[in-house]
Amino acid sequence: MSSIDDATADSSLTGRELLLDAAESLFYERGYQSVGMDEVRAASGLPLKRIYALFPGKEALAVAMLDGRDRRWHVSLAEHVDHYRSPSQRVLAIFDWLSDWLAGPGHRGCAWINAHGELGGTSEAIRGAAQRHKDRFRAYVTELATEAGAPRSIADAIFLLAEGCMVTAGISGSPEAAGQARRAAQLLLQHGATG
Amino acid sequence: MSSIDDATADSSLTGRELLLDAAESLFYERGYQSVGMDEVRAASGLPLKRIYALFPGKEALAVAMLDGRDRRWHVSLAEHVDHYRSPSQRVLAIFDWLSDWLAGPGHRGCAWINAHGELGGTSEAIRGAAQRHKDRFRAYVTELATEAGAPRSIADAIFLLAEGCMVTAGISGSPEAAGQARRAAQLLLQHGATG
DNA sequence: ATCGAGCGAGAACGAGCGTTCTCACCTGAC
DNA sequence: GTCAGGTGAGAACGCTCGTTCTCGCTCGAT
């Protein structure tokens, strides 16, 4: 299991880290508007005054938390992919990693998809964070697929399969979509190399 | 364009329909928690007392609106699919319909994905509505794919491609993912029929 | 010992929420 | 005309929220 999901309390963490970890757990589990700043304060152990010295408001805290999670998410994914040498195996490793990630306890799908669903219509900043994350992920998938000899159309398809499996796993509560997406990606890499 | 997106005001509508139409526009555009019942009242033209006589509360209104939208969504999709006779064209018609749907003005992705992202973690009823919708859609995709001779694995992949294109179109703001998903589905139907 | 700057805990504030209640008004039967 | 029943408009209620403010304490310098 990756370290994406468990933000464990550690007394050596800075206030900023304590705050972002607490915000991440709470916001991921219940959404943004359902979690009050007082709960964030209690979970982080920081006084409200310090929280508002670190971030100008709740929205900025949410964006910082999403961006921090994005960094760790991509590092964790790339670490897993880098266990493999074969270009096509590196593409398929995305789905293995997603399968592990989506099977984590209390998993509720992709944090950016959920954030966009809740606040994409009202917060420019949150929509931007979601777009940044998805753009980075798409670029990474395209890079791996291209190295495996796949044309752009197959790279696009593999990205969409990954997105589909994230959203489906989130709603259904089961990670089995990752295996289905992996089999489809394998087929596309095998038969679509000339497409 | 389908009639999924525009809930036009019509004096011949019942109070329940006026209410559900107003709720659908507002909730779809801005989410649930960002829209107050007073705004729903103003948009529907119904007095608050009548609203609370029709539904016991905001959550029940949201669920009824999602279920009503689900019915119209599936009718509109099936109507489009039924313009085609060839089984494989009927599968691909899903993506043509999605492309039109996702290109609509003010489109903000899949209402059920968004609702699940916002309230899936706190409301059992909303999560249930999202699951019902996705289960129905998966069953329909599987039915069409099976009639086109595709094995279960290809049907799963086509469903995931559709989900991926809905979520990607919602976040990116562009419907181009539907075309990408359509091309991938075509490839899978051609080369995967024996998989 | 004394002072003062800085900090933590939590009260306070103003706004907004979902929901319920009030009350003036309309309507239709007699 | 009169009265009862029901309806609409919006005030009211109780609560929660994000954010700011108060105040008493701590702690290091002198």
CSV table of C-alpha atoms (C1' of nucleotides) in Angstrom, one decimal:
chain,number,residue,atom,x,y,z
A,1,MET,CA,0.0,0.0,0.0
A,2,SER,CA,1.2,3.4,-0.8
A,3,SER,CA,1.6,6.3,1.6
A,4,ILE,CA,-1.0,8.3,-0.2
A,5,ASP,CA,-3.8,7.4,2.1
A,6,ASP,CA,-2.5,7.3,5.6
A,7,ALA,CA,-1.3,10.6,6.9
A,8,THR,CA,-0.1,9.4,10.3
A,9,ALA,CA,0.4,11.8,13.1
A,10,ASP,CA,4.1,12.4,14.0
A,11,SER,CA,5.3,14.8,16.5
A,12,SER,CA,8.2,15.8,14.3
A,13,LEU,CA,5.9,17.3,11.7
A,14,THR,CA,5.7,21.0,11.3
A,15,GLY,CA,2.5,22.8,11.9
A,16,ARG,CA,1.9,23.1,8.2
A,17,GLU,CA,2.3,19.4,7.7
A,18,LEU,CA,0.1,18.6,10.6
A,19,LEU,CA,-2.6,20.9,9.2
A,20,LEU,CA,-2.4,19.5,5.7
A,21,ASP,CA,-2.5,15.9,6.9
A,22,ALA,CA,-5.5,16.6,9.0
A,23,ALA,CA,-7.3,18.5,6.2
A,24,GLU,CA,-6.5,15.7,3.8
A,25,SER,CA,-8.0,12.9,5.9
A,26,LEU,CA,-11.1,14.9,6.7
A,27,PHE,CA,-11.8,16.4,3.3
A,28,TYR,CA,-11.1,13.2,1.5
A,29,GLU,CA,-13.5,11.2,3.7
A,30,ARG,CA,-16.4,13.6,3.9
A,31,GLY,CA,-15.9,16.4,1.3
A,32,TYR,CA,-15.1,20.0,1.9
A,33,GLN,CA,-18.3,21.7,2.9
A,34,SER,CA,-19.3,19.0,5.3
A,35,VAL,CA,-16.1,19.5,7.4
A,36,GLY,CA,-15.9,22.6,9.5
A,37,MET,CA,-12.7,24.5,10.3
A,38,ASP,CA,-13.2,23.6,13.9
A,39,GLU,CA,-12.9,19.9,13.0
A,40,VAL,CA,-9.7,20.7,11.1
A,41,ARG,CA,-8.4,22.5,14.1
A,42,ALA,CA,-9.2,19.6,16.5
A,43,ALA,CA,-7.7,17.0,14.2
A,44,SER,CA,-4.5,19.0,13.5
A,45,GLY,CA,-4.1,20.1,17.1
A,46,LEU,CA,-3.2,23.6,15.9
A,47,PRO,CA,-4.9,26.7,17.2
A,48,LEU,CA,-7.2,28.5,14.8
A,49,LYS,CA,-5.0,31.5,14.8
A,50,ARG,CA,-2.1,29.5,13.5
A,51,ILE,CA,-4.2,27.9,10.8
A,52,TYR,CA,-5.2,31.3,9.5
A,53,ALA,CA,-1.6,32.5,9.7
A,54,LEU,CA,-0.6,29.6,7.5
A,55,PHE,CA,-3.4,29.9,5.0
A,56,PRO,CA,-5.7,32.8,4.2
A,57,GLY,CA,-8.8,30.7,4.3
A,58,LYS,CA,-10.4,27.3,3.8
A,59,GLU,CA,-10.3,27.3,0.1
A,60,ALA,CA,-6.5,28.0,0.0
A,61,LEU,CA,-6.0,25.2,2.5
A,62,ALA,CA,-8.0,22.8,0.3
A,63,VAL,CA,-6.0,23.8,-2.8
A,64,ALA,CA,-2.7,23.4,-0.9
A,65,MET,CA,-3.8,20.0,0.4
A,66,LEU,CA,-4.8,18.9,-3.2
A,67,ASP,CA,-1.5,20.1,-4.6
A,68,GLY,CA,0.5,18.3,-1.9
A,69,ARG,CA,-1.4,15.1,-2.4
A,70,ASP,CA,-0.8,15.4,-6.1
A,71,ARG,CA,3.0,15.5,-5.6
A,72,ARG,CA,2.9,12.5,-3.3
A,73,TRP,CA,0.5,10.6,-5.6
A,74,HIS,CA,2.7,11.0,-8.6
A,75,VAL,CA,5.9,10.1,-6.7
A,76,SER,CA,4.2,7.0,-5.4
A,77,LEU,CA,2.9,6.0,-8.8
A,78,ALA,CA,6.3,6.6,-10.5
A,79,GLU,CA,8.1,4.6,-7.8
A,80,HIS,CA,5.9,1.7,-8.6
A,81,VAL,CA,6.2,2.0,-12.4
A,82,ASP,CA,10.0,2.2,-12.0
A,83,HIS,CA,10.1,-1.3,-10.7
A,84,TYR,CA,9.6,-2.5,-14.3
A,85,ARG,CA,11.9,-2.2,-17.4
A,86,SER,CA,9.7,-3.4,-20.2
A,87,PRO,CA,7.8,-0.4,-21.7
A,88,SER,CA,4.5,-2.2,-21.9
A,89,GLN,CA,4.8,-3.6,-18.4
A,90,ARG,CA,5.4,0.0,-17.2
A,91,VAL,CA,2.1,1.0,-18.7
A,92,LEU,CA,0.3,-1.9,-17.1
A,93,ALA,CA,2.0,-1.1,-13.8
A,94,ILE,CA,-0.2,2.0,-13.6
A,95,PHE,CA,-3.3,-0.3,-13.3
A,96,ASP,CA,-1.6,-2.5,-10.7
A,97,TRP,CA,-0.8,0.5,-8.6
A,98,LEU,CA,-4.3,1.9,-9.1
A,99,SER,CA,-5.7,-1.4,-8.0
A,100,ASP,CA,-3.7,-1.3,-4.7
A,101,TRP,CA,-4.6,2.3,-4.2
A,102,LEU,CA,-8.3,1.9,-4.8
A,103,ALA,CA,-8.4,-1.2,-2.5
A,104,GLY,CA,-7.2,0.9,0.4
A,105,PRO,CA,-9.5,1.0,3.5
A,106,GLY,CA,-12.0,3.8,3.5
A,107,HIS,CA,-11.2,4.5,-0.1
A,108,ARG,CA,-13.7,6.9,-1.7
A,109,GLY,CA,-12.3,7.3,-5.3
A,110,CYS,CA,-10.2,10.0,-6.7
A,111,ALA,CA,-9.8,13.1,-4.5
A,112,TRP,CA,-9.6,15.4,-7.5
A,113,ILE,CA,-12.7,14.0,-9.2
A,114,ASN,CA,-14.6,14.3,-5.9
A,115,ALA,CA,-13.3,17.8,-5.3
A,116,HIS,CA,-14.3,18.9,-8.8
A,117,GLY,CA,-17.7,17.4,-8.4
A,118,GLU,CA,-18.3,19.3,-5.2
A,119,LEU,CA,-16.6,22.6,-5.9
A,120,GLY,CA,-15.8,22.7,-9.6
A,121,GLY,CA,-18.8,24.8,-10.3
A,122,THR,CA,-18.2,27.4,-7.6
A,123,SER,CA,-14.4,27.6,-7.0
A,124,GLU,CA,-12.0,28.5,-9.8
A,125,ALA,CA,-9.1,27.5,-7.6
A,126,ILE,CA,-10.4,24.0,-6.9
A,127,ARG,CA,-11.2,23.4,-10.5
A,128,GLY,CA,-7.7,24.5,-11.4
A,129,ALA,CA,-6.1,22.1,-8.9
A,130,ALA,CA,-8.2,19.2,-10.4
A,131,GLN,CA,-7.2,20.2,-13.9
A,132,ARG,CA,-3.5,20.4,-13.0
A,133,HIS,CA,-3.6,16.9,-11.5
A,134,LYS,CA,-5.4,15.4,-14.4
A,135,ASP,CA,-3.1,17.1,-16.9
A,136,ARG,CA,-0.1,15.8,-15.1
A,137,PHE,CA,-1.5,12.3,-15.0
A,138,ARG,CA,-2.5,12.3,-18.7
A,139,ALA,CA,1.0,13.5,-19.6
A,140,TYR,CA,2.6,10.7,-17.6
A,141,VAL,CA,0.3,8.1,-19.2
A,142,THR,CA,1.0,9.4,-22.6
A,143,GLU,CA,4.7,9.3,-22.0
A,144,LEU,CA,4.7,5.7,-20.8
A,145,ALA,CA,2.4,4.6,-23.7
A,146,THR,CA,4.5,6.3,-26.3
A,147,GLU,CA,7.6,4.6,-24.9
A,148,ALA,CA,5.7,1.3,-25.4
A,149,GLY,CA,5.2,2.2,-29.1
A,150,ALA,CA,1.6,3.1,-28.8
A,151,PRO,CA,0.1,5.8,-31.0
A,152,ARG,CA,-1.5,8.8,-29.5
A,153,SER,CA,-5.0,7.3,-29.9
A,154,ILE,CA,-4.0,4.3,-27.7
A,155,ALA,CA,-2.4,6.6,-25.1
A,156,ASP,CA,-5.7,8.6,-24.9
A,157,ALA,CA,-7.7,5.4,-24.5
A,158,ILE,CA,-5.4,4.1,-21.7
A,159,PHE,CA,-5.8,7.4,-19.9
A,160,LEU,CA,-9.6,7.2,-20.2
A,161,LEU,CA,-9.6,3.6,-19.0
A,162,ALA,CA,-7.6,4.8,-15.9
A,163,GLU,CA,-10.1,7.6,-15.2
A,164,GLY,CA,-13.0,5.3,-15.7
A,165,CYS,CA,-11.6,2.8,-13.3
A,166,MET,CA,-11.0,5.5,-10.7
A,167,VAL,CA,-14.5,6.9,-10.9
A,168,THR,CA,-16.1,3.5,-11.0
A,169,ALA,CA,-14.2,2.2,-8.1
A,170,GLY,CA,-15.2,5.3,-6.1
A,171,ILE,CA,-18.9,4.8,-6.7
A,172,SER,CA,-19.1,1.1,-6.6
A,173,GLY,CA,-16.7,0.8,-3.6
A,174,SER,CA,-14.8,-2.1,-5.3
A,175,PRO,CA,-11.4,-2.0,-6.9
A,176,GLU,CA,-12.2,-4.6,-9.5
A,177,ALA,CA,-12.5,-2.0,-12.3
A,178,ALA,CA,-8.7,-1.7,-12.1
A,179,GLY,CA,-8.3,-5.3,-13.3
A,180,GLN,CA,-10.8,-4.8,-16.1
A,181,ALA,CA,-9.1,-1.6,-17.2
A,182,ARG,CA,-5.7,-3.4,-17.1
A,183,ARG,CA,-6.9,-6.2,-19.4
A,184,ALA,CA,-8.3,-3.7,-21.8
A,185,ALA,CA,-5.1,-1.7,-21.8
A,186,GLN,CA,-3.1,-4.8,-22.5
A,187,LEU,CA,-5.4,-5.6,-25.5
A,188,LEU,CA,-5.0,-2.1,-26.8
A,189,LEU,CA,-1.2,-2.2,-26.5
A,190,GLN,CA,-1.0,-5.5,-28.3
A,191,HIS,CA,-3.5,-5.0,-31.2
A,192,GLY,CA,-3.4,-1.2,-31.5
A,193,ALA,CA,0.3,-0.6,-31.9
A,194,THR,CA,-0.2,0.3,-35.5
A,195,GLY,CA,-3.4,2.2,-35.1
B,1,MET,CA,-29.2,18.0,-28.4
B,2,SER,CA,-31.0,15.9,-26.0
B,3,SER,CA,-33.6,17.2,-23.5
B,4,ILE,CA,-31.5,16.2,-20.6
B,5,ASP,CA,-30.0,19.6,-20.0
B,6,ASP,CA,-32.6,22.1,-20.5
B,7,ALA,CA,-35.5,22.1,-18.1
B,8,THR,CA,-37.6,24.9,-19.6
B,9,ALA,CA,-40.2,26.6,-17.6
B,10,ASP,CA,-43.7,25.8,-18.8
B,11,SER,CA,-46.8,27.0,-17.1
B,12,SER,CA,-48.5,23.6,-17.7
B,13,LEU,CA,-46.0,21.8,-15.5
B,14,THR,CA,-47.2,20.6,-12.1
B,15,GLY,CA,-45.6,21.9,-8.9
B,16,ARG,CA,-43.6,18.8,-8.5
B,17,GLU,CA,-42.2,19.2,-12.0
B,18,LEU,CA,-41.4,22.9,-11.6
B,19,LEU,CA,-39.6,22.0,-8.4
B,20,LEU,CA,-37.6,19.2,-9.8
B,21,ASP,CA,-36.6,21.2,-12.9
B,22,ALA,CA,-35.5,24.1,-10.8
B,23,ALA,CA,-33.5,21.9,-8.4
B,24,GLU,CA,-31.9,20.1,-11.3
B,25,SER,CA,-30.6,23.3,-13.0
B,26,LEU,CA,-29.3,24.7,-9.7
B,27,PHE,CA,-27.8,21.6,-8.2
B,28,TYR,CA,-26.2,20.5,-11.4
B,29,GLU,CA,-24.6,23.9,-11.9
B,30,ARG,CA,-23.3,24.6,-8.5
B,31,GLY,CA,-23.6,21.4,-6.4
B,32,TYR,CA,-26.0,20.7,-3.5
B,33,GLN,CA,-24.6,22.5,-0.5
B,34,SER,CA,-23.8,25.7,-2.4
B,35,VAL,CA,-27.5,26.1,-3.3
B,36,GLY,CA,-29.9,27.1,-0.6
B,37,MET,CA,-33.5,26.1,-0.4
B,38,ASP,CA,-34.5,29.7,-0.8
B,39,GLU,CA,-32.9,29.7,-4.2
B,40,VAL,CA,-34.8,26.6,-5.1
B,41,ARG,CA,-37.9,28.3,-4.0
B,42,ALA,CA,-37.2,31.4,-6.1
B,43,ALA,CA,-36.3,29.4,-9.2
B,44,SER,CA,-39.3,27.1,-8.9
B,45,GLY,CA,-41.8,29.8,-8.0
B,46,LEU,CA,-43.3,27.5,-5.4
B,47,PRO,CA,-43.8,28.6,-1.8
B,48,LEU,CA,-41.5,26.9,0.7
B,49,LYS,CA,-44.5,25.3,2.4
B,50,ARG,CA,-45.5,23.5,-0.8
B,51,ILE,CA,-41.9,22.4,-1.4
B,52,TYR,CA,-41.8,20.7,2.1
B,53,ALA,CA,-45.2,19.2,1.4
B,54,LEU,CA,-43.8,17.5,-1.7
B,55,PHE,CA,-40.6,16.3,-0.2
B,56,PRO,CA,-39.6,15.9,3.4
B,57,GLY,CA,-36.3,17.7,3.0
B,58,LYS,CA,-33.5,18.8,0.8
B,59,GLU,CA,-31.9,15.4,0.6
B,60,ALA,CA,-35.1,13.7,-0.6
B,61,LEU,CA,-35.5,16.4,-3.2
B,62,ALA,CA,-31.9,15.8,-4.5
B,63,VAL,CA,-32.5,12.1,-4.7
B,64,ALA,CA,-35.8,12.5,-6.5
B,65,MET,CA,-34.2,14.9,-8.9
B,66,LEU,CA,-31.3,12.5,-9.6
B,67,ASP,CA,-33.7,9.6,-10.2
B,68,GLY,CA,-35.9,11.7,-12.5
B,69,ARG,CA,-32.8,12.7,-14.4
B,70,ASP,CA,-31.7,9.1,-14.6
B,71,ARG,CA,-35.0,8.1,-16.2
B,72,ARG,CA,-34.8,10.9,-18.8
B,73,TRP,CA,-31.1,10.3,-19.4
B,74,HIS,CA,-31.6,6.6,-20.3
B,75,VAL,CA,-34.7,7.3,-22.4
B,76,SER,CA,-32.7,9.9,-24.4
B,77,LEU,CA,-29.7,7.6,-24.8
B,78,ALA,CA,-31.8,4.7,-25.9
B,79,GLU,CA,-33.7,6.8,-28.4
B,80,HIS,CA,-30.5,7.7,-30.0
B,81,VAL,CA,-29.1,4.2,-30.0
B,82,ASP,CA,-32.3,2.9,-31.6
B,83,HIS,CA,-31.6,4.9,-34.7
B,84,TYR,CA,-29.1,2.3,-35.6
B,85,ARG,CA,-29.6,-1.4,-36.5
B,86,SER,CA,-26.1,-2.7,-36.7
B,87,PRO,CA,-25.1,-4.0,-33.3
B,88,SER,CA,-21.6,-2.5,-33.3
B,89,GLN,CA,-23.0,0.8,-34.5
B,90,ARG,CA,-25.4,0.7,-31.6
B,91,VAL,CA,-22.5,0.5,-29.2
B,92,LEU,CA,-20.6,3.3,-30.9
B,93,ALA,CA,-23.8,5.4,-30.9
B,94,ILE,CA,-23.4,5.6,-27.1
B,95,PHE,CA,-20.3,7.7,-27.6
B,96,ASP,CA,-21.9,9.9,-30.3
B,97,TRP,CA,-24.7,10.6,-27.9
B,98,LEU,CA,-22.2,11.3,-25.1
B,99,SER,CA,-20.3,13.7,-27.3
B,100,ASP,CA,-23.4,15.7,-28.0
B,101,TRP,CA,-24.4,15.6,-24.3
B,102,LEU,CA,-21.0,16.6,-23.0
B,103,ALA,CA,-20.8,19.5,-25.5
B,104,GLY,CA,-23.9,21.1,-24.2
B,105,PRO,CA,-23.6,24.7,-22.9
B,106,GLY,CA,-22.7,25.0,-19.3
B,107,HIS,CA,-21.9,21.3,-19.1
B,108,ARG,CA,-20.2,20.2,-16.0
B,109,GLY,CA,-19.8,16.5,-16.4
B,110,CYS,CA,-21.9,13.7,-15.1
B,111,ALA,CA,-24.4,14.7,-12.4
B,112,TRP,CA,-24.1,11.4,-10.6
B,113,ILE,CA,-20.3,11.5,-10.5
B,114,ASN,CA,-20.5,15.0,-9.2
B,115,ALA,CA,-23.2,14.2,-6.6
B,116,HIS,CA,-21.2,11.2,-5.4
B,117,GLY,CA,-18.1,13.3,-5.1
B,118,GLU,CA,-19.8,15.9,-3.0
B,119,LEU,CA,-22.1,13.8,-0.8
B,120,GLY,CA,-21.1,10.1,-1.4
B,121,GLY,CA,-19.2,10.2,1.9
B,122,THR,CA,-22.0,11.7,4.0
B,123,SER,CA,-25.3,10.7,2.4
B,124,GLU,CA,-26.3,7.0,2.0
B,125,ALA,CA,-29.3,8.1,-0.2
B,126,ILE,CA,-27.2,10.1,-2.6
B,127,ARG,CA,-24.6,7.4,-2.9
B,128,GLY,CA,-27.4,4.9,-3.6
B,129,ALA,CA,-28.8,7.1,-6.4
B,130,ALA,CA,-25.4,7.3,-8.0
B,131,GLN,CA,-24.9,3.6,-7.8
B,132,ARG,CA,-28.3,2.9,-9.2
B,133,HIS,CA,-27.6,5.1,-12.2
B,134,LYS,CA,-24.2,3.6,-12.9
B,135,ASP,CA,-25.5,0.1,-12.5
B,136,ARG,CA,-28.3,0.8,-15.0
B,137,PHE,CA,-25.8,2.3,-17.4
B,138,ARG,CA,-23.4,-0.6,-17.1
B,139,ALA,CA,-26.1,-3.1,-17.7
B,140,TYR,CA,-27.2,-1.2,-20.9
B,141,VAL,CA,-23.6,-1.0,-22.2
B,142,THR,CA,-23.1,-4.7,-21.5
B,143,GLU,CA,-26.3,-5.5,-23.3
B,144,LEU,CA,-25.4,-3.6,-26.4
B,145,ALA,CA,-21.8,-4.9,-26.4
B,146,THR,CA,-23.0,-8.5,-26.0
B,147,GLU,CA,-25.3,-8.1,-28.9
B,148,ALA,CA,-22.4,-6.9,-30.9
B,149,GLY,CA,-20.6,-10.2,-30.1
B,150,ALA,CA,-18.2,-8.8,-27.6
B,151,PRO,CA,-17.1,-10.8,-24.6
B,152,ARG,CA,-17.7,-9.6,-21.1
B,153,SER,CA,-14.2,-8.2,-20.8
B,154,ILE,CA,-14.7,-5.9,-23.8
B,155,ALA,CA,-18.1,-4.8,-22.4
B,156,ASP,CA,-16.4,-3.9,-19.2
B,157,ALA,CA,-13.8,-1.9,-21.1
B,158,ILE,CA,-16.4,0.0,-23.1
B,159,PHE,CA,-18.2,0.9,-19.9
B,160,LEU,CA,-14.9,2.2,-18.4
B,161,LEU,CA,-14.2,4.2,-21.5
B,162,ALA,CA,-17.6,5.9,-21.3
B,163,GLU,CA,-17.1,6.7,-17.6
B,164,GLY,CA,-13.6,8.0,-18.3
B,165,CYS,CA,-14.8,10.3,-21.0
B,166,MET,CA,-17.6,11.6,-18.8
B,167,VAL,CA,-15.3,12.5,-16.0
B,168,THR,CA,-12.6,13.8,-18.2
B,169,ALA,CA,-15.0,16.0,-20.2
B,170,GLY,CA,-16.4,17.4,-16.9
B,171,ILE,CA,-13.0,18.4,-15.6
B,172,SER,CA,-11.4,19.5,-18.8
B,173,GLY,CA,-14.5,21.3,-20.0
B,174,SER,CA,-14.1,19.8,-23.5
B,175,PRO,CA,-16.1,17.0,-25.1
B,176,GLU,CA,-13.2,15.7,-27.1
B,177,ALA,CA,-12.7,12.7,-24.8
B,178,ALA,CA,-15.9,11.2,-26.3
B,179,GLY,CA,-14.3,10.9,-29.7
B,180,GLN,CA,-11.2,9.4,-28.2
B,181,ALA,CA,-13.3,6.9,-26.3
B,182,ARG,CA,-15.3,6.1,-29.4
B,183,ARG,CA,-12.2,5.3,-31.4
B,184,ALA,CA,-10.9,3.0,-28.6
B,185,ALA,CA,-14.3,1.2,-28.4
B,186,GLN,CA,-14.3,0.6,-32.1
B,187,LEU,CA,-10.8,-0.9,-31.9
B,188,LEU,CA,-11.8,-3.1,-29.0
B,189,LEU,CA,-15.0,-4.3,-30.9
B,190,GLN,CA,-12.9,-5.1,-34.0
B,191,HIS,CA,-9.9,-6.9,-32.4
B,192,GLY,CA,-11.3,-8.1,-29.2
B,193,ALA,CA,-14.3,-10.1,-30.4
B,194,THR,CA,-12.6,-13.3,-29.6
B,195,GLY,CA,-11.0,-12.1,-26.3
C,1,DA,C1',11.1,40.3,40.5
C,2,DT,C1',9.4,42.6,36.6
C,3,DC,C1',8.2,43.6,32.3
C,4,DG,C1',6.5,42.8,27.6
C,5,DA,C1',6.0,40.3,23.5
C,6,DG,C1',3.9,36.3,21.7
C,7,DC,C1',1.0,32.5,21.9
C,8,DG,C1',-3.0,29.1,22.8
C,9,DA,C1',-7.8,28.4,24.0
C,10,DG,C1',-11.9,29.4,23.0
C,11,DA,C1',-15.6,33.1,23.0
C,12,DA,C1',-17.7,36.2,19.8
C,13,DC,C1',-19.5,37.8,15.5
C,14,DG,C1',-22.1,38.1,11.4
C,15,DA,C1',-23.9,35.6,7.9
C,16,DG,C1',-26.4,31.9,6.0
C,17,DC,C1',-28.5,27.5,6.3
C,18,DG,C1',-32.8,24.1,6.5
C,19,DT,C1',-37.0,24.0,8.4
C,20,DT,C1',-41.2,25.7,10.7
C,21,DC,C1',-44.6,29.1,11.8
C,22,DT,C1',-47.5,33.2,11.4
C,23,DC,C1',-50.9,35.6,9.5
C,24,DA,C1',-53.3,38.2,6.0
C,25,DC,C1',-55.7,37.0,2.1
C,26,DC,C1',-58.4,34.5,-1.2
C,27,DT,C1',-62.1,31.4,-2.4
C,28,DG,C1',-66.3,29.0,-2.5
C,29,DA,C1',-70.6,27.3,0.0
C,30,DC,C1',-74.6,28.8,2.1
D,1,DG,C1',-72.6,39.0,3.3
D,2,DT,C1',-70.4,35.7,6.2
D,3,DC,C1',-67.7,32.3,7.6
D,4,DA,C1',-64.4,28.3,7.4
D,5,DG,C1',-60.5,26.2,5.0
D,6,DG,C1',-56.7,26.5,2.8
D,7,DT,C1',-52.9,29.0,0.5
D,8,DG,C1',-48.9,32.1,-0.3
D,9,DA,C1',-45.3,35.3,1.2
D,10,DG,C1',-42.1,35.7,4.1
D,11,DA,C1',-40.7,36.2,9.1
D,12,DA,C1',-38.8,33.5,12.6
D,13,DC,C1',-36.0,29.9,14.8
D,14,DG,C1',-32.3,27.3,16.0
D,15,DC,C1',-28.2,26.0,14.4
D,16,DT,C1',-23.6,25.9,12.1
D,17,DC,C1',-20.2,28.0,9.6
D,18,DG,C1',-15.8,30.7,8.5
D,19,DT,C1',-13.3,34.1,10.5
D,20,DT,C1',-11.7,37.4,14.0
D,21,DC,C1',-11.0,39.0,18.6
D,22,DT,C1',-10.1,38.7,23.6
D,23,DC,C1',-7.7,37.6,27.3
D,24,DG,C1',-4.8,35.2,30.4
D,25,DC,C1',-0.7,32.7,30.4
D,26,DT,C1',4.2,31.6,29.4
D,27,DC,C1',8.8,32.6,29.0
D,28,DG,C1',13.0,35.0,28.1
D,29,DA,C1',15.6,39.3,29.0
D,30,DT,C1',16.9,42.6,32.2
